[in-house]
Amino acid sequence: MKVYCISFMILVLQTMQGSTEDCKCGLARRTNMTIEKCDVEIDEYPWQVGVGFDYLPICGGALVSDSWVLSSTYCLWLYHRYTFWVYLGNHGFWTDKTPFLHIKIADVKLHKGLALLKLETPINFAQYPNIRPICLPTDTSERYEGFTASALREDKDKDIVEEETFEIIPNDQCLDADINMKKPKESELCAEMSDSKTRCKNKRGSPLFTSGNGDGVTPGQNYEVIAVLEIEDYCSIASESQIVLLRTNVVLQWIKENIAGSVTCPRT
């Protein structure tokens, strides 16, 4: 598990400059920077966003273009009562008090438990080089079995953000199928936590992402979003280590149709 000292994260929205041509999807920004014995990765996963209202992020999400965020329908249960926002460029929403980019949600599209959130104002990737989208899948038949995937969670008590890793296992090996009262379907994947000692609790709406056999930092070896966490605490319903999620690649056409016309970034 990777642990990030959020109180030492440096936000550089106003000082960094780039260009749209520099934009690549799904590349982690790792600097191997160490501060006070805690590995700090500044904007390591630049697609991770917060979704919420009144400066209160209640969910996570993944930026997939300059105008759209992929999240979960569970995050929108108060959408018609409050003005919802997307918070970008900051991973430590509860502890990091530095400024961050926040944009109103102008529209939502819902499908099979997933939510596409349209930003009121598109992001200028040249102005914000520390904000980048994650790649969408390219192979609709990929089951990701044997791959390692990651998801982020924030521990408000410890003031840290943690990266939890999962192994994607064959559906017929998914032990929590009966406990969940839900057997994995052909369109779903089964993710097993790599460290059984950690709590399987993540911010709902956050992406589950993998670079497959790639390193996630080299163009062509990019991360892609393979699923979205639907609820917050899986331990209460699962086998304490496994979760069943809809594969993003089975709804790829729906995603592409809705985000058509917005600016995405290539893999290479």
Short mmCIF file of N, CA and C in Angstrom, two decimals, residues 6-167:
data_model
loop_
_atom_site.label_atom_id
_atom_site.label_comp_id
_atom_site.label_asym_id
_atom_site.label_seq_id
_atom_site.Cartn_x
_atom_site.Cartn_y
_atom_site.Cartn_z
N ILE A 6 -0.75 14.01 2.90
CA ILE A 6 -1.52 15.03 2.23
C ILE A 6 -1.14 16.42 2.72
N SER A 7 -0.77 16.56 4.00
CA SER A 7 -0.45 17.88 4.52
C SER A 7 0.76 18.49 3.85
N PHE A 8 1.56 17.67 3.13
CA PHE A 8 2.75 18.19 2.48
C PHE A 8 2.59 18.27 0.97
N MET A 9 1.38 17.96 0.45
CA MET A 9 1.19 18.02 -0.99
C MET A 9 1.23 19.46 -1.47
N ILE A 10 1.84 19.66 -2.61
CA ILE A 10 2.00 21.00 -3.17
C ILE A 10 1.13 21.12 -4.40
N LEU A 11 0.23 22.06 -4.42
CA LEU A 11 -0.62 22.27 -5.58
C LEU A 11 -0.01 23.38 -6.42
N VAL A 12 0.12 23.10 -7.72
CA VAL A 12 0.82 24.05 -8.58
C VAL A 12 -0.02 24.43 -9.78
N LEU A 13 -1.28 24.64 -9.56
CA LEU A 13 -2.18 24.97 -10.66
C LEU A 13 -1.77 26.24 -11.37
N GLN A 14 -1.35 27.25 -10.63
CA GLN A 14 -1.11 28.54 -11.24
C GLN A 14 0.31 28.69 -11.78
N THR A 15 1.26 27.90 -11.31
CA THR A 15 2.64 28.10 -11.69
C THR A 15 3.11 27.21 -12.84
N MET A 16 2.44 26.06 -13.03
CA MET A 16 2.85 25.16 -14.09
C MET A 16 2.20 25.58 -15.39
N GLN A 17 2.91 25.37 -16.49
CA GLN A 17 2.37 25.65 -17.81
C GLN A 17 2.65 24.46 -18.70
N GLY A 18 1.77 24.22 -19.62
CA GLY A 18 1.94 23.12 -20.55
C GLY A 18 1.22 23.45 -21.83
N SER A 19 0.91 22.41 -22.60
CA SER A 19 0.16 22.60 -23.83
C SER A 19 -0.77 21.43 -24.01
N THR A 20 -1.81 21.63 -24.82
CA THR A 20 -2.74 20.54 -25.08
C THR A 20 -2.03 19.38 -25.74
N GLU A 21 -1.00 19.68 -26.53
CA GLU A 21 -0.25 18.63 -27.21
C GLU A 21 0.49 17.74 -26.21
N ASP A 22 0.80 18.29 -25.04
CA ASP A 22 1.49 17.51 -24.02
C ASP A 22 0.57 16.52 -23.32
N CYS A 23 -0.72 16.65 -23.52
CA CYS A 23 -1.69 15.86 -22.76
C CYS A 23 -1.71 14.41 -23.23
N LYS A 24 -1.48 13.51 -22.29
CA LYS A 24 -1.62 12.07 -22.51
C LYS A 24 -2.52 11.53 -21.42
N CYS A 25 -3.37 10.60 -21.78
CA CYS A 25 -4.28 10.03 -20.79
C CYS A 25 -3.60 8.92 -20.00
N GLY A 26 -4.04 8.76 -18.76
CA GLY A 26 -3.67 7.60 -17.97
C GLY A 26 -2.21 7.46 -17.60
N LEU A 27 -1.49 8.58 -17.50
CA LEU A 27 -0.09 8.50 -17.08
C LEU A 27 0.05 9.06 -15.67
N ALA A 28 0.62 8.25 -14.78
CA ALA A 28 0.86 8.68 -13.40
C ALA A 28 2.03 9.65 -13.39
N ARG A 29 2.00 10.56 -12.41
CA ARG A 29 3.05 11.56 -12.25
C ARG A 29 3.83 11.21 -10.98
N ARG A 30 4.87 10.42 -11.12
CA ARG A 30 5.65 9.97 -9.97
C ARG A 30 6.99 10.68 -9.95
N THR A 31 7.36 11.19 -8.78
CA THR A 31 8.61 11.94 -8.64
C THR A 31 9.55 11.31 -7.64
N ASN A 32 9.10 10.26 -6.93
CA ASN A 32 9.93 9.62 -5.89
C ASN A 32 10.42 10.62 -4.85
N MET A 33 9.57 11.57 -4.54
CA MET A 33 9.92 12.62 -3.60
C MET A 33 9.57 12.16 -2.18
N THR A 34 10.50 12.33 -1.24
CA THR A 34 10.28 11.87 0.14
C THR A 34 10.34 13.06 1.09
N ILE A 35 9.30 13.22 1.90
CA ILE A 35 9.26 14.28 2.90
C ILE A 35 8.86 13.67 4.23
N GLU A 36 9.73 13.82 5.23
CA GLU A 36 9.47 13.33 6.58
C GLU A 36 9.07 11.86 6.58
N LYS A 37 9.89 11.04 5.87
CA LYS A 37 9.73 9.59 5.84
C LYS A 37 8.40 9.15 5.26
N CYS A 38 7.76 10.00 4.52
CA CYS A 38 6.50 9.61 3.90
C CYS A 38 6.59 9.90 2.41
N ASP A 39 6.38 8.88 1.59
CA ASP A 39 6.47 9.07 0.15
C ASP A 39 5.34 9.96 -0.33
N VAL A 40 5.67 11.08 -0.89
CA VAL A 40 4.69 12.04 -1.38
C VAL A 40 4.75 12.08 -2.89
N GLU A 41 3.66 11.81 -3.53
CA GLU A 41 3.60 11.87 -4.98
C GLU A 41 2.66 13.01 -5.35
N ILE A 42 3.21 14.08 -5.88
CA ILE A 42 2.40 15.26 -6.20
C ILE A 42 1.53 14.97 -7.42
N ASP A 43 0.22 15.02 -7.23
CA ASP A 43 -0.73 14.78 -8.33
C ASP A 43 -0.41 13.47 -9.06
N GLU A 44 -0.11 12.44 -8.32
CA GLU A 44 0.31 11.18 -8.96
C GLU A 44 -0.75 10.64 -9.91
N TYR A 45 -2.01 10.71 -9.50
CA TYR A 45 -3.09 10.23 -10.35
C TYR A 45 -3.95 11.42 -10.74
N PRO A 46 -3.60 12.12 -11.82
CA PRO A 46 -4.21 13.42 -12.14
C PRO A 46 -5.64 13.36 -12.64
N TRP A 47 -6.18 12.17 -12.78
CA TRP A 47 -7.58 12.02 -13.19
C TRP A 47 -8.53 11.89 -12.01
N GLN A 48 -8.00 11.67 -10.82
CA GLN A 48 -8.85 11.47 -9.64
C GLN A 48 -9.51 12.79 -9.25
N VAL A 49 -10.83 12.78 -9.07
CA VAL A 49 -11.56 13.98 -8.68
C VAL A 49 -12.46 13.68 -7.50
N GLY A 50 -12.98 14.75 -6.91
CA GLY A 50 -14.00 14.63 -5.88
C GLY A 50 -15.32 15.15 -6.44
N VAL A 51 -16.41 14.60 -5.97
CA VAL A 51 -17.75 15.02 -6.40
C VAL A 51 -18.58 15.30 -5.16
N GLY A 52 -19.22 16.47 -5.11
CA GLY A 52 -20.03 16.78 -3.94
C GLY A 52 -20.67 18.14 -4.04
N PHE A 53 -21.02 18.70 -2.88
CA PHE A 53 -21.71 19.99 -2.83
C PHE A 53 -21.22 20.76 -1.60
N ASP A 54 -21.37 22.07 -1.64
CA ASP A 54 -20.95 22.94 -0.53
C ASP A 54 -19.52 22.65 -0.08
N TYR A 55 -18.62 22.47 -1.04
CA TYR A 55 -17.22 22.16 -0.77
C TYR A 55 -17.07 20.91 0.10
N LEU A 56 -18.00 19.99 -0.05
CA LEU A 56 -17.98 18.75 0.70
C LEU A 56 -17.99 17.57 -0.28
N PRO A 57 -16.83 17.09 -0.68
CA PRO A 57 -16.80 15.93 -1.57
C PRO A 57 -17.33 14.69 -0.88
N ILE A 58 -18.34 14.10 -1.45
CA ILE A 58 -18.93 12.90 -0.88
C ILE A 58 -18.59 11.66 -1.68
N CYS A 59 -18.02 11.87 -2.86
CA CYS A 59 -17.71 10.77 -3.76
C CYS A 59 -16.43 11.06 -4.52
N GLY A 60 -15.94 10.03 -5.18
CA GLY A 60 -14.83 10.19 -6.09
C GLY A 60 -15.31 10.10 -7.52
N GLY A 61 -14.37 10.19 -8.44
CA GLY A 61 -14.69 10.09 -9.85
C GLY A 61 -13.41 10.11 -10.67
N ALA A 62 -13.57 9.85 -11.96
CA ALA A 62 -12.42 9.83 -12.87
C ALA A 62 -12.69 10.76 -14.04
N LEU A 63 -11.79 11.69 -14.26
CA LEU A 63 -11.88 12.57 -15.43
C LEU A 63 -11.57 11.75 -16.68
N VAL A 64 -12.48 11.78 -17.67
CA VAL A 64 -12.27 11.01 -18.90
C VAL A 64 -12.12 11.91 -20.13
N SER A 65 -12.41 13.19 -19.99
CA SER A 65 -12.16 14.17 -21.05
C SER A 65 -12.14 15.55 -20.42
N ASP A 66 -12.03 16.59 -21.24
CA ASP A 66 -11.99 17.94 -20.66
C ASP A 66 -13.34 18.37 -20.11
N SER A 67 -14.40 17.62 -20.40
CA SER A 67 -15.75 18.04 -20.01
C SER A 67 -16.55 16.99 -19.27
N TRP A 68 -16.00 15.79 -19.09
CA TRP A 68 -16.79 14.70 -18.51
C TRP A 68 -16.03 13.94 -17.44
N VAL A 69 -16.78 13.55 -16.40
CA VAL A 69 -16.26 12.74 -15.30
C VAL A 69 -17.11 11.48 -15.19
N LEU A 70 -16.45 10.36 -15.00
CA LEU A 70 -17.15 9.08 -14.79
C LEU A 70 -17.20 8.80 -13.31
N SER A 71 -18.41 8.52 -12.80
CA SER A 71 -18.59 8.26 -11.38
C SER A 71 -19.72 7.24 -11.21
N SER A 72 -20.35 7.25 -10.06
CA SER A 72 -21.41 6.29 -9.74
C SER A 72 -22.74 7.00 -9.52
N THR A 73 -23.82 6.34 -9.90
CA THR A 73 -25.14 6.92 -9.67
C THR A 73 -25.44 7.09 -8.18
N TYR A 74 -24.78 6.30 -7.34
CA TYR A 74 -24.99 6.40 -5.89
C TYR A 74 -24.59 7.77 -5.36
N CYS A 75 -23.74 8.45 -6.12
CA CYS A 75 -23.23 9.75 -5.65
C CYS A 75 -24.24 10.87 -5.82
N LEU A 76 -25.32 10.63 -6.56
CA LEU A 76 -26.21 11.72 -6.97
C LEU A 76 -27.54 11.71 -6.23
N TRP A 77 -27.58 11.08 -5.09
CA TRP A 77 -28.86 10.97 -4.39
C TRP A 77 -29.38 12.31 -3.88
N LEU A 78 -28.52 13.32 -3.80
CA LEU A 78 -28.96 14.66 -3.40
C LEU A 78 -28.82 15.67 -4.54
N TYR A 79 -28.66 15.17 -5.75
CA TYR A 79 -28.36 16.04 -6.89
C TYR A 79 -29.45 17.08 -7.15
N HIS A 80 -30.69 16.70 -6.93
CA HIS A 80 -31.80 17.62 -7.22
C HIS A 80 -32.07 18.61 -6.08
N ARG A 81 -31.32 18.48 -4.99
CA ARG A 81 -31.51 19.40 -3.86
C ARG A 81 -30.37 20.39 -3.73
N TYR A 82 -29.21 20.05 -4.26
CA TYR A 82 -28.04 20.90 -4.10
C TYR A 82 -27.35 21.10 -5.45
N THR A 83 -26.54 22.14 -5.51
CA THR A 83 -25.68 22.34 -6.67
C THR A 83 -24.43 21.49 -6.49
N PHE A 84 -24.21 20.57 -7.39
CA PHE A 84 -23.08 19.66 -7.29
C PHE A 84 -21.88 20.20 -8.06
N TRP A 85 -20.70 19.90 -7.52
CA TRP A 85 -19.45 20.37 -8.09
C TRP A 85 -18.49 19.19 -8.27
N VAL A 86 -17.54 19.39 -9.16
CA VAL A 86 -16.41 18.47 -9.30
C VAL A 86 -15.16 19.22 -8.85
N TYR A 87 -14.37 18.58 -7.98
CA TYR A 87 -13.16 19.18 -7.42
C TYR A 87 -11.95 18.48 -8.03
N LEU A 88 -11.08 19.25 -8.67
CA LEU A 88 -9.94 18.68 -9.38
C LEU A 88 -8.63 19.28 -8.88
N GLY A 89 -7.55 18.51 -9.01
CA GLY A 89 -6.23 19.01 -8.66
C GLY A 89 -5.89 18.93 -7.19
N ASN A 90 -6.65 18.14 -6.42
CA ASN A 90 -6.39 18.04 -4.99
C ASN A 90 -6.86 16.68 -4.51
N HIS A 91 -6.00 15.90 -3.89
CA HIS A 91 -6.37 14.57 -3.39
C HIS A 91 -6.80 14.61 -1.93
N GLY A 92 -6.32 15.59 -1.16
CA GLY A 92 -6.61 15.61 0.27
C GLY A 92 -7.69 16.62 0.60
N PHE A 93 -8.93 16.31 0.25
CA PHE A 93 -10.00 17.28 0.41
C PHE A 93 -10.29 17.62 1.86
N TRP A 94 -10.01 16.68 2.76
CA TRP A 94 -10.35 16.92 4.16
C TRP A 94 -9.22 17.63 4.90
N THR A 95 -7.99 17.53 4.38
CA THR A 95 -6.85 18.04 5.14
C THR A 95 -6.03 19.07 4.38
N ASP A 96 -6.04 19.03 3.05
CA ASP A 96 -5.24 19.96 2.26
C ASP A 96 -6.06 21.22 2.00
N LYS A 97 -5.65 22.33 2.57
CA LYS A 97 -6.43 23.57 2.49
C LYS A 97 -5.99 24.48 1.34
N THR A 98 -5.09 23.99 0.48
CA THR A 98 -4.65 24.80 -0.65
C THR A 98 -5.78 24.92 -1.68
N PRO A 99 -5.74 25.95 -2.53
CA PRO A 99 -6.81 26.13 -3.52
C PRO A 99 -6.83 24.97 -4.51
N PHE A 100 -7.99 24.71 -5.07
CA PHE A 100 -8.11 23.69 -6.10
C PHE A 100 -9.19 24.10 -7.08
N LEU A 101 -9.18 23.49 -8.23
CA LEU A 101 -10.14 23.82 -9.27
C LEU A 101 -11.47 23.15 -8.98
N HIS A 102 -12.55 23.92 -9.00
CA HIS A 102 -13.87 23.34 -8.79
C HIS A 102 -14.81 23.86 -9.87
N ILE A 103 -15.58 22.95 -10.47
CA ILE A 103 -16.45 23.27 -11.60
C ILE A 103 -17.82 22.67 -11.35
N LYS A 104 -18.86 23.45 -11.63
CA LYS A 104 -20.23 22.96 -11.46
C LYS A 104 -20.53 21.83 -12.45
N ILE A 105 -21.42 20.95 -12.02
CA ILE A 105 -21.93 19.90 -12.90
C ILE A 105 -23.14 20.45 -13.64
N ALA A 106 -23.08 20.42 -14.98
CA ALA A 106 -24.15 21.00 -15.79
C ALA A 106 -25.18 19.97 -16.23
N ASP A 107 -24.78 18.69 -16.29
CA ASP A 107 -25.70 17.67 -16.77
C ASP A 107 -25.20 16.31 -16.30
N VAL A 108 -26.10 15.34 -16.24
CA VAL A 108 -25.70 13.98 -15.86
C VAL A 108 -26.35 12.98 -16.81
N LYS A 109 -25.64 11.91 -17.04
CA LYS A 109 -26.14 10.78 -17.82
C LYS A 109 -25.97 9.53 -16.98
N LEU A 110 -27.02 8.73 -16.85
CA LEU A 110 -27.00 7.56 -15.99
C LEU A 110 -27.20 6.29 -16.80
N HIS A 111 -26.47 5.23 -16.42
CA HIS A 111 -26.61 3.96 -17.14
C HIS A 111 -25.99 2.84 -16.32
N LYS A 112 -26.80 1.86 -15.93
CA LYS A 112 -26.33 0.65 -15.27
C LYS A 112 -25.47 0.92 -14.04
N GLY A 113 -25.88 1.90 -13.25
CA GLY A 113 -25.15 2.21 -12.03
C GLY A 113 -24.01 3.19 -12.21
N LEU A 114 -23.70 3.55 -13.45
CA LEU A 114 -22.65 4.51 -13.72
C LEU A 114 -23.24 5.88 -14.01
N ALA A 115 -22.45 6.91 -13.77
CA ALA A 115 -22.90 8.28 -14.02
C ALA A 115 -21.80 9.02 -14.77
N LEU A 116 -22.20 9.69 -15.84
CA LEU A 116 -21.32 10.62 -16.53
C LEU A 116 -21.74 12.03 -16.14
N LEU A 117 -20.81 12.81 -15.64
CA LEU A 117 -21.07 14.15 -15.15
C LEU A 117 -20.45 15.16 -16.11
N LYS A 118 -21.27 16.02 -16.68
CA LYS A 118 -20.75 17.02 -17.61
C LYS A 118 -20.37 18.29 -16.86
N LEU A 119 -19.16 18.76 -17.07
CA LEU A 119 -18.68 19.98 -16.43
C LEU A 119 -19.26 21.21 -17.11
N GLU A 120 -19.63 22.20 -16.31
CA GLU A 120 -20.18 23.43 -16.86
C GLU A 120 -19.16 24.16 -17.74
N THR A 121 -17.89 24.08 -17.37
CA THR A 121 -16.82 24.71 -18.13
C THR A 121 -15.74 23.67 -18.42
N PRO A 122 -15.37 23.49 -19.69
CA PRO A 122 -14.31 22.52 -20.01
C PRO A 122 -12.98 22.92 -19.37
N ILE A 123 -12.15 21.93 -19.08
CA ILE A 123 -10.83 22.17 -18.51
C ILE A 123 -9.84 22.50 -19.63
N ASN A 124 -9.06 23.52 -19.42
CA ASN A 124 -7.98 23.87 -20.34
C ASN A 124 -6.73 23.09 -19.92
N PHE A 125 -6.44 22.02 -20.64
CA PHE A 125 -5.31 21.17 -20.25
C PHE A 125 -3.98 21.89 -20.37
N ALA A 126 -3.90 22.88 -21.24
CA ALA A 126 -2.66 23.65 -21.36
C ALA A 126 -2.43 24.50 -20.11
N GLN A 127 -3.50 24.99 -19.52
CA GLN A 127 -3.40 25.83 -18.33
C GLN A 127 -3.19 24.99 -17.07
N TYR A 128 -3.72 23.77 -17.06
CA TYR A 128 -3.64 22.91 -15.88
C TYR A 128 -2.96 21.58 -16.25
N PRO A 129 -1.64 21.60 -16.39
CA PRO A 129 -0.94 20.37 -16.79
C PRO A 129 -0.92 19.29 -15.72
N ASN A 130 -1.31 19.63 -14.49
CA ASN A 130 -1.38 18.61 -13.44
C ASN A 130 -2.75 17.95 -13.37
N ILE A 131 -3.64 18.30 -14.30
CA ILE A 131 -4.95 17.65 -14.40
C ILE A 131 -5.02 16.97 -15.76
N ARG A 132 -5.22 15.68 -15.75
CA ARG A 132 -5.25 14.89 -16.98
C ARG A 132 -6.32 13.80 -16.87
N PRO A 133 -6.90 13.40 -18.00
CA PRO A 133 -7.90 12.33 -17.96
C PRO A 133 -7.25 10.96 -17.89
N ILE A 134 -8.02 9.98 -17.48
CA ILE A 134 -7.58 8.60 -17.55
C ILE A 134 -8.02 8.03 -18.89
N CYS A 135 -7.33 7.02 -19.36
CA CYS A 135 -7.69 6.40 -20.64
C CYS A 135 -8.94 5.54 -20.48
N LEU A 136 -9.72 5.50 -21.54
CA LEU A 136 -10.82 4.56 -21.62
C LEU A 136 -10.31 3.23 -22.17
N PRO A 137 -11.00 2.14 -21.90
CA PRO A 137 -10.58 0.85 -22.47
C PRO A 137 -10.65 0.89 -23.99
N THR A 138 -9.89 0.00 -24.61
CA THR A 138 -9.93 -0.13 -26.07
C THR A 138 -10.44 -1.49 -26.50
N ASP A 139 -10.31 -2.48 -25.63
CA ASP A 139 -10.72 -3.85 -25.96
C ASP A 139 -11.97 -4.20 -25.16
N THR A 140 -13.09 -4.32 -25.86
CA THR A 140 -14.36 -4.59 -25.16
C THR A 140 -14.47 -6.03 -24.67
N SER A 141 -13.57 -6.89 -25.11
CA SER A 141 -13.62 -8.29 -24.67
C SER A 141 -12.66 -8.57 -23.52
N GLU A 142 -11.83 -7.60 -23.16
CA GLU A 142 -10.85 -7.80 -22.10
C GLU A 142 -11.53 -8.03 -20.76
N ARG A 143 -11.10 -9.08 -20.06
CA ARG A 143 -11.67 -9.41 -18.75
C ARG A 143 -10.72 -9.01 -17.61
N TYR A 144 -9.50 -8.65 -17.92
CA TYR A 144 -8.52 -8.15 -16.96
C TYR A 144 -8.06 -9.18 -15.93
N GLU A 145 -8.40 -10.44 -16.14
CA GLU A 145 -8.02 -11.48 -15.18
C GLU A 145 -6.51 -11.60 -15.08
N GLY A 146 -6.00 -11.61 -13.85
CA GLY A 146 -4.58 -11.70 -13.60
C GLY A 146 -3.90 -10.34 -13.49
N PHE A 147 -4.62 -9.27 -13.80
CA PHE A 147 -4.06 -7.92 -13.69
C PHE A 147 -4.17 -7.41 -12.26
N THR A 148 -3.27 -6.50 -11.92
CA THR A 148 -3.35 -5.78 -10.66
C THR A 148 -3.99 -4.43 -10.92
N ALA A 149 -4.96 -4.05 -10.12
CA ALA A 149 -5.65 -2.77 -10.27
C ALA A 149 -5.57 -2.00 -8.96
N SER A 150 -5.84 -0.69 -9.04
CA SER A 150 -5.75 0.17 -7.86
C SER A 150 -7.00 1.03 -7.71
N ALA A 151 -7.23 1.45 -6.48
CA ALA A 151 -8.27 2.43 -6.16
C ALA A 151 -7.75 3.25 -4.98
N LEU A 152 -8.21 4.49 -4.89
CA LEU A 152 -7.74 5.37 -3.82
C LEU A 152 -8.81 5.53 -2.75
N ARG A 153 -8.37 5.69 -1.52
CA ARG A 153 -9.28 5.98 -0.42
C ARG A 153 -8.62 7.01 0.48
N GLU A 154 -9.43 7.79 1.15
CA GLU A 154 -8.91 8.81 2.05
C GLU A 154 -9.28 8.48 3.48
N ASP A 155 -8.30 8.48 4.34
CA ASP A 155 -8.51 8.23 5.76
C ASP A 155 -8.49 9.58 6.47
N LYS A 156 -9.67 10.07 6.80
CA LYS A 156 -9.77 11.41 7.41
C LYS A 156 -9.17 11.44 8.80
N ASP A 157 -9.19 10.29 9.51
CA ASP A 157 -8.66 10.24 10.86
C ASP A 157 -7.13 10.33 10.87
N LYS A 158 -6.50 9.69 9.90
CA LYS A 158 -5.04 9.68 9.84
C LYS A 158 -4.49 10.76 8.92
N ASP A 159 -5.36 11.51 8.26
CA ASP A 159 -4.94 12.58 7.35
C ASP A 159 -4.07 12.06 6.22
N ILE A 160 -4.43 10.92 5.68
CA ILE A 160 -3.66 10.37 4.57
C ILE A 160 -4.61 9.84 3.49
N VAL A 161 -4.07 9.74 2.28
CA VAL A 161 -4.76 9.07 1.19
C VAL A 161 -4.00 7.78 0.91
N GLU A 162 -4.71 6.69 0.80
CA GLU A 162 -4.08 5.40 0.60
C GLU A 162 -4.45 4.83 -0.76
N GLU A 163 -3.52 4.11 -1.34
CA GLU A 163 -3.78 3.38 -2.58
C GLU A 163 -3.95 1.91 -2.24
N GLU A 164 -5.10 1.38 -2.54
CA GLU A 164 -5.34 -0.03 -2.29
C GLU A 164 -5.25 -0.79 -3.61
N THR A 165 -4.60 -1.94 -3.58
CA THR A 165 -4.42 -2.73 -4.79
C THR A 165 -5.30 -3.98 -4.76
N PHE A 166 -5.74 -4.37 -5.93
CA PHE A 166 -6.61 -5.53 -6.10
C PHE A 166 -6.04 -6.43 -7.19
N GLU A 167 -6.32 -7.70 -7.07
CA GLU A 167 -6.03 -8.65 -8.14
C GLU A 167 -7.35 -9.02 -8.79
#
